[in-house]
């Protein structure tokens, strides 16, 4: 199995971060992954953080290369069609078990019998 790809990225000075955002420079930023328009209420039980396995299909790839200040930088992007996601059903602990005021549990209970 291949080594996992760490998608974290730190902003650096050549992005031109405003003074008010200097504390963000050292923070690691990650791309978002959004799932919408699904009727599967199991997503409501997904732990606040953890590991998941996805089945996907790459539907678009692009890459670019630029040379600036004597350095060559390569960037790549992909768009994936996520077909399945699997995660541990019973999390050991939830970081924010009731951070939403119980809405997650209420939605889960509502859709359980549907």
PDB file of C-alpha atoms in Angstrom:
ATOM      1  CA  UNK A   1       0.000   0.000   0.000  1.00  0.00           C
ATOM      2  CA  UNK A   2       1.239   3.484  -0.826  1.00  0.00           C
ATOM      3  CA  UNK A   3       2.046   6.121   1.749  1.00  0.00           C
ATOM      4  CA  UNK A   4      -0.902   8.424   2.502  1.00  0.00           C
ATOM      5  CA  UNK A   5      -0.878  11.845   0.829  1.00  0.00           C
ATOM      6  CA  UNK A   6      -0.860  14.653   3.379  1.00  0.00           C
ATOM      7  CA  UNK A   7      -3.011  17.418   1.889  1.00  0.00           C
ATOM      8  CA  UNK A   8      -2.093  19.940   4.587  1.00  0.00           C
ATOM      9  CA  UNK A   9      -0.518  23.156   3.432  1.00  0.00           C
ATOM     10  CA  UNK A  10       0.957  26.103   5.294  1.00  0.00           C
ATOM     11  CA  UNK A  11       0.554  29.583   3.963  1.00  0.00           C
ATOM     12  CA  UNK A  12       3.825  31.271   3.365  1.00  0.00           C
ATOM     13  CA  UNK A  13       5.063  34.816   2.942  1.00  0.00           C
ATOM     14  CA  UNK A  14       4.873  34.859  -0.854  1.00  0.00           C
ATOM     15  CA  UNK A  15       1.061  34.572  -0.695  1.00  0.00           C
ATOM     16  CA  UNK A  16       1.036  38.037   0.879  1.00  0.00           C
ATOM     17  CA  UNK A  17      -0.817  37.427   4.137  1.00  0.00           C
ATOM     18  CA  UNK A  18      -2.255  40.615   5.666  1.00  0.00           C
ATOM     19  CA  UNK A  19      -0.810  41.589   9.046  1.00  0.00           C
ATOM     20  CA  UNK A  20      -4.052  40.609  10.814  1.00  0.00           C
ATOM     21  CA  UNK A  21      -3.641  37.047   9.531  1.00  0.00           C
ATOM     22  CA  UNK A  22       0.023  36.475  10.446  1.00  0.00           C
ATOM     23  CA  UNK A  23      -0.993  33.869  13.054  1.00  0.00           C
ATOM     24  CA  UNK A  24      -2.528  31.821  10.200  1.00  0.00           C
ATOM     25  CA  UNK A  25       0.865  31.552   8.511  1.00  0.00           C
ATOM     26  CA  UNK A  26       1.992  28.674  10.718  1.00  0.00           C
ATOM     27  CA  UNK A  27      -1.341  26.877  10.866  1.00  0.00           C
ATOM     28  CA  UNK A  28      -1.817  23.895   8.554  1.00  0.00           C
ATOM     29  CA  UNK A  29      -4.784  24.272   6.203  1.00  0.00           C
ATOM     30  CA  UNK A  30      -6.594  21.377   4.528  1.00  0.00           C
ATOM     31  CA  UNK A  31      -8.973  21.247   1.556  1.00  0.00           C
ATOM     32  CA  UNK A  32     -12.658  20.710   2.291  1.00  0.00           C
ATOM     33  CA  UNK A  33     -14.611  17.607   1.357  1.00  0.00           C
ATOM     34  CA  UNK A  34     -18.357  18.195   1.183  1.00  0.00           C
ATOM     35  CA  UNK A  35     -21.120  15.588   0.901  1.00  0.00           C
ATOM     36  CA  UNK A  36     -24.597  16.840   0.080  1.00  0.00           C
ATOM     37  CA  UNK A  37     -27.998  15.669  -1.053  1.00  0.00           C
ATOM     38  CA  UNK A  38     -27.876  12.193   0.413  1.00  0.00           C
ATOM     39  CA  UNK A  39     -30.713  10.496   2.247  1.00  0.00           C
ATOM     40  CA  UNK A  40     -28.429   8.156   4.170  1.00  0.00           C
ATOM     41  CA  UNK A  41     -28.783   9.237   7.802  1.00  0.00           C
ATOM     42  CA  UNK A  42     -25.704   7.186   8.743  1.00  0.00           C
ATOM     43  CA  UNK A  43     -23.634  10.289   7.937  1.00  0.00           C
ATOM     44  CA  UNK A  44     -25.167  11.884  11.035  1.00  0.00           C
ATOM     45  CA  UNK A  45     -23.416   9.257  13.153  1.00  0.00           C
ATOM     46  CA  UNK A  46     -20.020   9.944  11.609  1.00  0.00           C
ATOM     47  CA  UNK A  47     -17.479  10.816  14.321  1.00  0.00           C
ATOM     48  CA  UNK A  48     -16.256  14.420  14.504  1.00  0.00           C
ATOM     49  CA  UNK A  49     -12.843  13.206  13.435  1.00  0.00           C
ATOM     50  CA  UNK A  50     -11.179   9.938  12.581  1.00  0.00           C
ATOM     51  CA  UNK A  51     -10.313   7.867   9.556  1.00  0.00           C
ATOM     52  CA  UNK A  52     -12.542   6.753   6.715  1.00  0.00           C
ATOM     53  CA  UNK A  53     -12.121   4.701   3.574  1.00  0.00           C
ATOM     54  CA  UNK A  54     -13.572   6.048   0.343  1.00  0.00           C
ATOM     55  CA  UNK A  55     -14.281   4.438  -3.007  1.00  0.00           C
ATOM     56  CA  UNK A  56     -13.807   7.029  -5.724  1.00  0.00           C
ATOM     57  CA  UNK A  57     -13.340   7.687  -9.414  1.00  0.00           C
ATOM     58  CA  UNK A  58     -11.118  10.509 -10.730  1.00  0.00           C
ATOM     59  CA  UNK A  59     -13.199  12.537 -13.179  1.00  0.00           C
ATOM     60  CA  UNK A  60     -10.769  15.405 -13.823  1.00  0.00           C
ATOM     61  CA  UNK A  61      -7.027  15.989 -13.405  1.00  0.00           C
ATOM     62  CA  UNK A  62      -5.027  19.147 -14.004  1.00  0.00           C
ATOM     63  CA  UNK A  63      -1.521  20.281 -13.287  1.00  0.00           C
ATOM     64  CA  UNK A  64       0.537  23.390 -13.766  1.00  0.00           C
ATOM     65  CA  UNK A  65       4.133  24.396 -13.408  1.00  0.00           C
ATOM     66  CA  UNK A  66       5.526  27.867 -12.892  1.00  0.00           C
ATOM     67  CA  UNK A  67       8.988  29.250 -12.421  1.00  0.00           C
ATOM     68  CA  UNK A  68       9.483  32.164 -10.074  1.00  0.00           C
ATOM     69  CA  UNK A  69      12.591  33.362  -8.258  1.00  0.00           C
ATOM     70  CA  UNK A  70      14.597  30.515  -9.747  1.00  0.00           C
ATOM     71  CA  UNK A  71      12.264  27.895  -8.269  1.00  0.00           C
ATOM     72  CA  UNK A  72       9.961  25.582 -10.165  1.00  0.00           C
ATOM     73  CA  UNK A  73       6.661  24.950  -8.446  1.00  0.00           C
ATOM     74  CA  UNK A  74       4.266  22.251  -9.511  1.00  0.00           C
ATOM     75  CA  UNK A  75       0.602  22.193  -8.569  1.00  0.00           C
ATOM     76  CA  UNK A  76      -1.979  19.547  -9.262  1.00  0.00           C
ATOM     77  CA  UNK A  77      -5.702  19.226  -8.712  1.00  0.00           C
ATOM     78  CA  UNK A  78      -8.161  16.405  -9.087  1.00  0.00           C
ATOM     79  CA  UNK A  79     -11.901  16.184  -8.976  1.00  0.00           C
ATOM     80  CA  UNK A  80     -13.188  12.903  -7.664  1.00  0.00           C
ATOM     81  CA  UNK A  81     -16.565  11.283  -7.737  1.00  0.00           C
ATOM     82  CA  UNK A  82     -16.996   9.771  -4.268  1.00  0.00           C
ATOM     83  CA  UNK A  83     -18.980   6.572  -4.622  1.00  0.00           C
ATOM     84  CA  UNK A  84     -18.815   5.165  -1.079  1.00  0.00           C
ATOM     85  CA  UNK A  85     -17.452   6.178   2.292  1.00  0.00           C
ATOM     86  CA  UNK A  86     -16.907   3.787   5.177  1.00  0.00           C
ATOM     87  CA  UNK A  87     -16.053   4.684   8.761  1.00  0.00           C
ATOM     88  CA  UNK A  88     -16.137   3.091  12.178  1.00  0.00           C
ATOM     89  CA  UNK A  89     -19.772   2.883  13.348  1.00  0.00           C
ATOM     90  CA  UNK A  90     -19.119   3.212  17.050  1.00  0.00           C
ATOM     91  CA  UNK A  91     -16.528   5.882  17.780  1.00  0.00           C
ATOM     92  CA  UNK A  92     -14.490   5.352  20.934  1.00  0.00           C
ATOM     93  CA  UNK A  93     -15.094   8.961  21.966  1.00  0.00           C
ATOM     94  CA  UNK A  94     -16.629  11.943  20.313  1.00  0.00           C
ATOM     95  CA  UNK A  95     -14.806  15.228  20.643  1.00  0.00           C
ATOM     96  CA  UNK A  96     -17.990  17.309  20.508  1.00  0.00           C
ATOM     97  CA  UNK A  97     -20.617  14.778  21.437  1.00  0.00           C
ATOM     98  CA  UNK A  98     -23.338  17.360  21.993  1.00  0.00           C
ATOM     99  CA  UNK A  99     -21.825  20.461  20.403  1.00  0.00           C
ATOM    100  CA  UNK A 100     -24.885  20.835  18.172  1.00  0.00           C
ATOM    101  CA  UNK A 101     -27.380  20.808  21.046  1.00  0.00           C
ATOM    102  CA  UNK A 102     -28.524  17.266  20.254  1.00  0.00           C
ATOM    103  CA  UNK A 103     -29.540  18.008  16.646  1.00  0.00           C
ATOM    104  CA  UNK A 104     -27.338  15.239  15.264  1.00  0.00           C
ATOM    105  CA  UNK A 105     -28.958  12.626  17.512  1.00  0.00           C
ATOM    106  CA  UNK A 106     -32.468  13.989  16.814  1.00  0.00           C
ATOM    107  CA  UNK A 107     -31.913  13.751  13.038  1.00  0.00           C
ATOM    108  CA  UNK A 108     -30.474  10.271  13.394  1.00  0.00           C
ATOM    109  CA  UNK A 109     -33.411   9.104  15.497  1.00  0.00           C
ATOM    110  CA  UNK A 110     -35.900  10.692  13.076  1.00  0.00           C
ATOM    111  CA  UNK A 111     -34.469   8.916  10.024  1.00  0.00           C
ATOM    112  CA  UNK A 112     -33.822   5.605  11.778  1.00  0.00           C
ATOM    113  CA  UNK A 113     -37.267   4.182  10.971  1.00  0.00           C
ATOM    114  CA  UNK A 114     -37.617   5.726   7.498  1.00  0.00           C
TER     115      UNK A 114
END
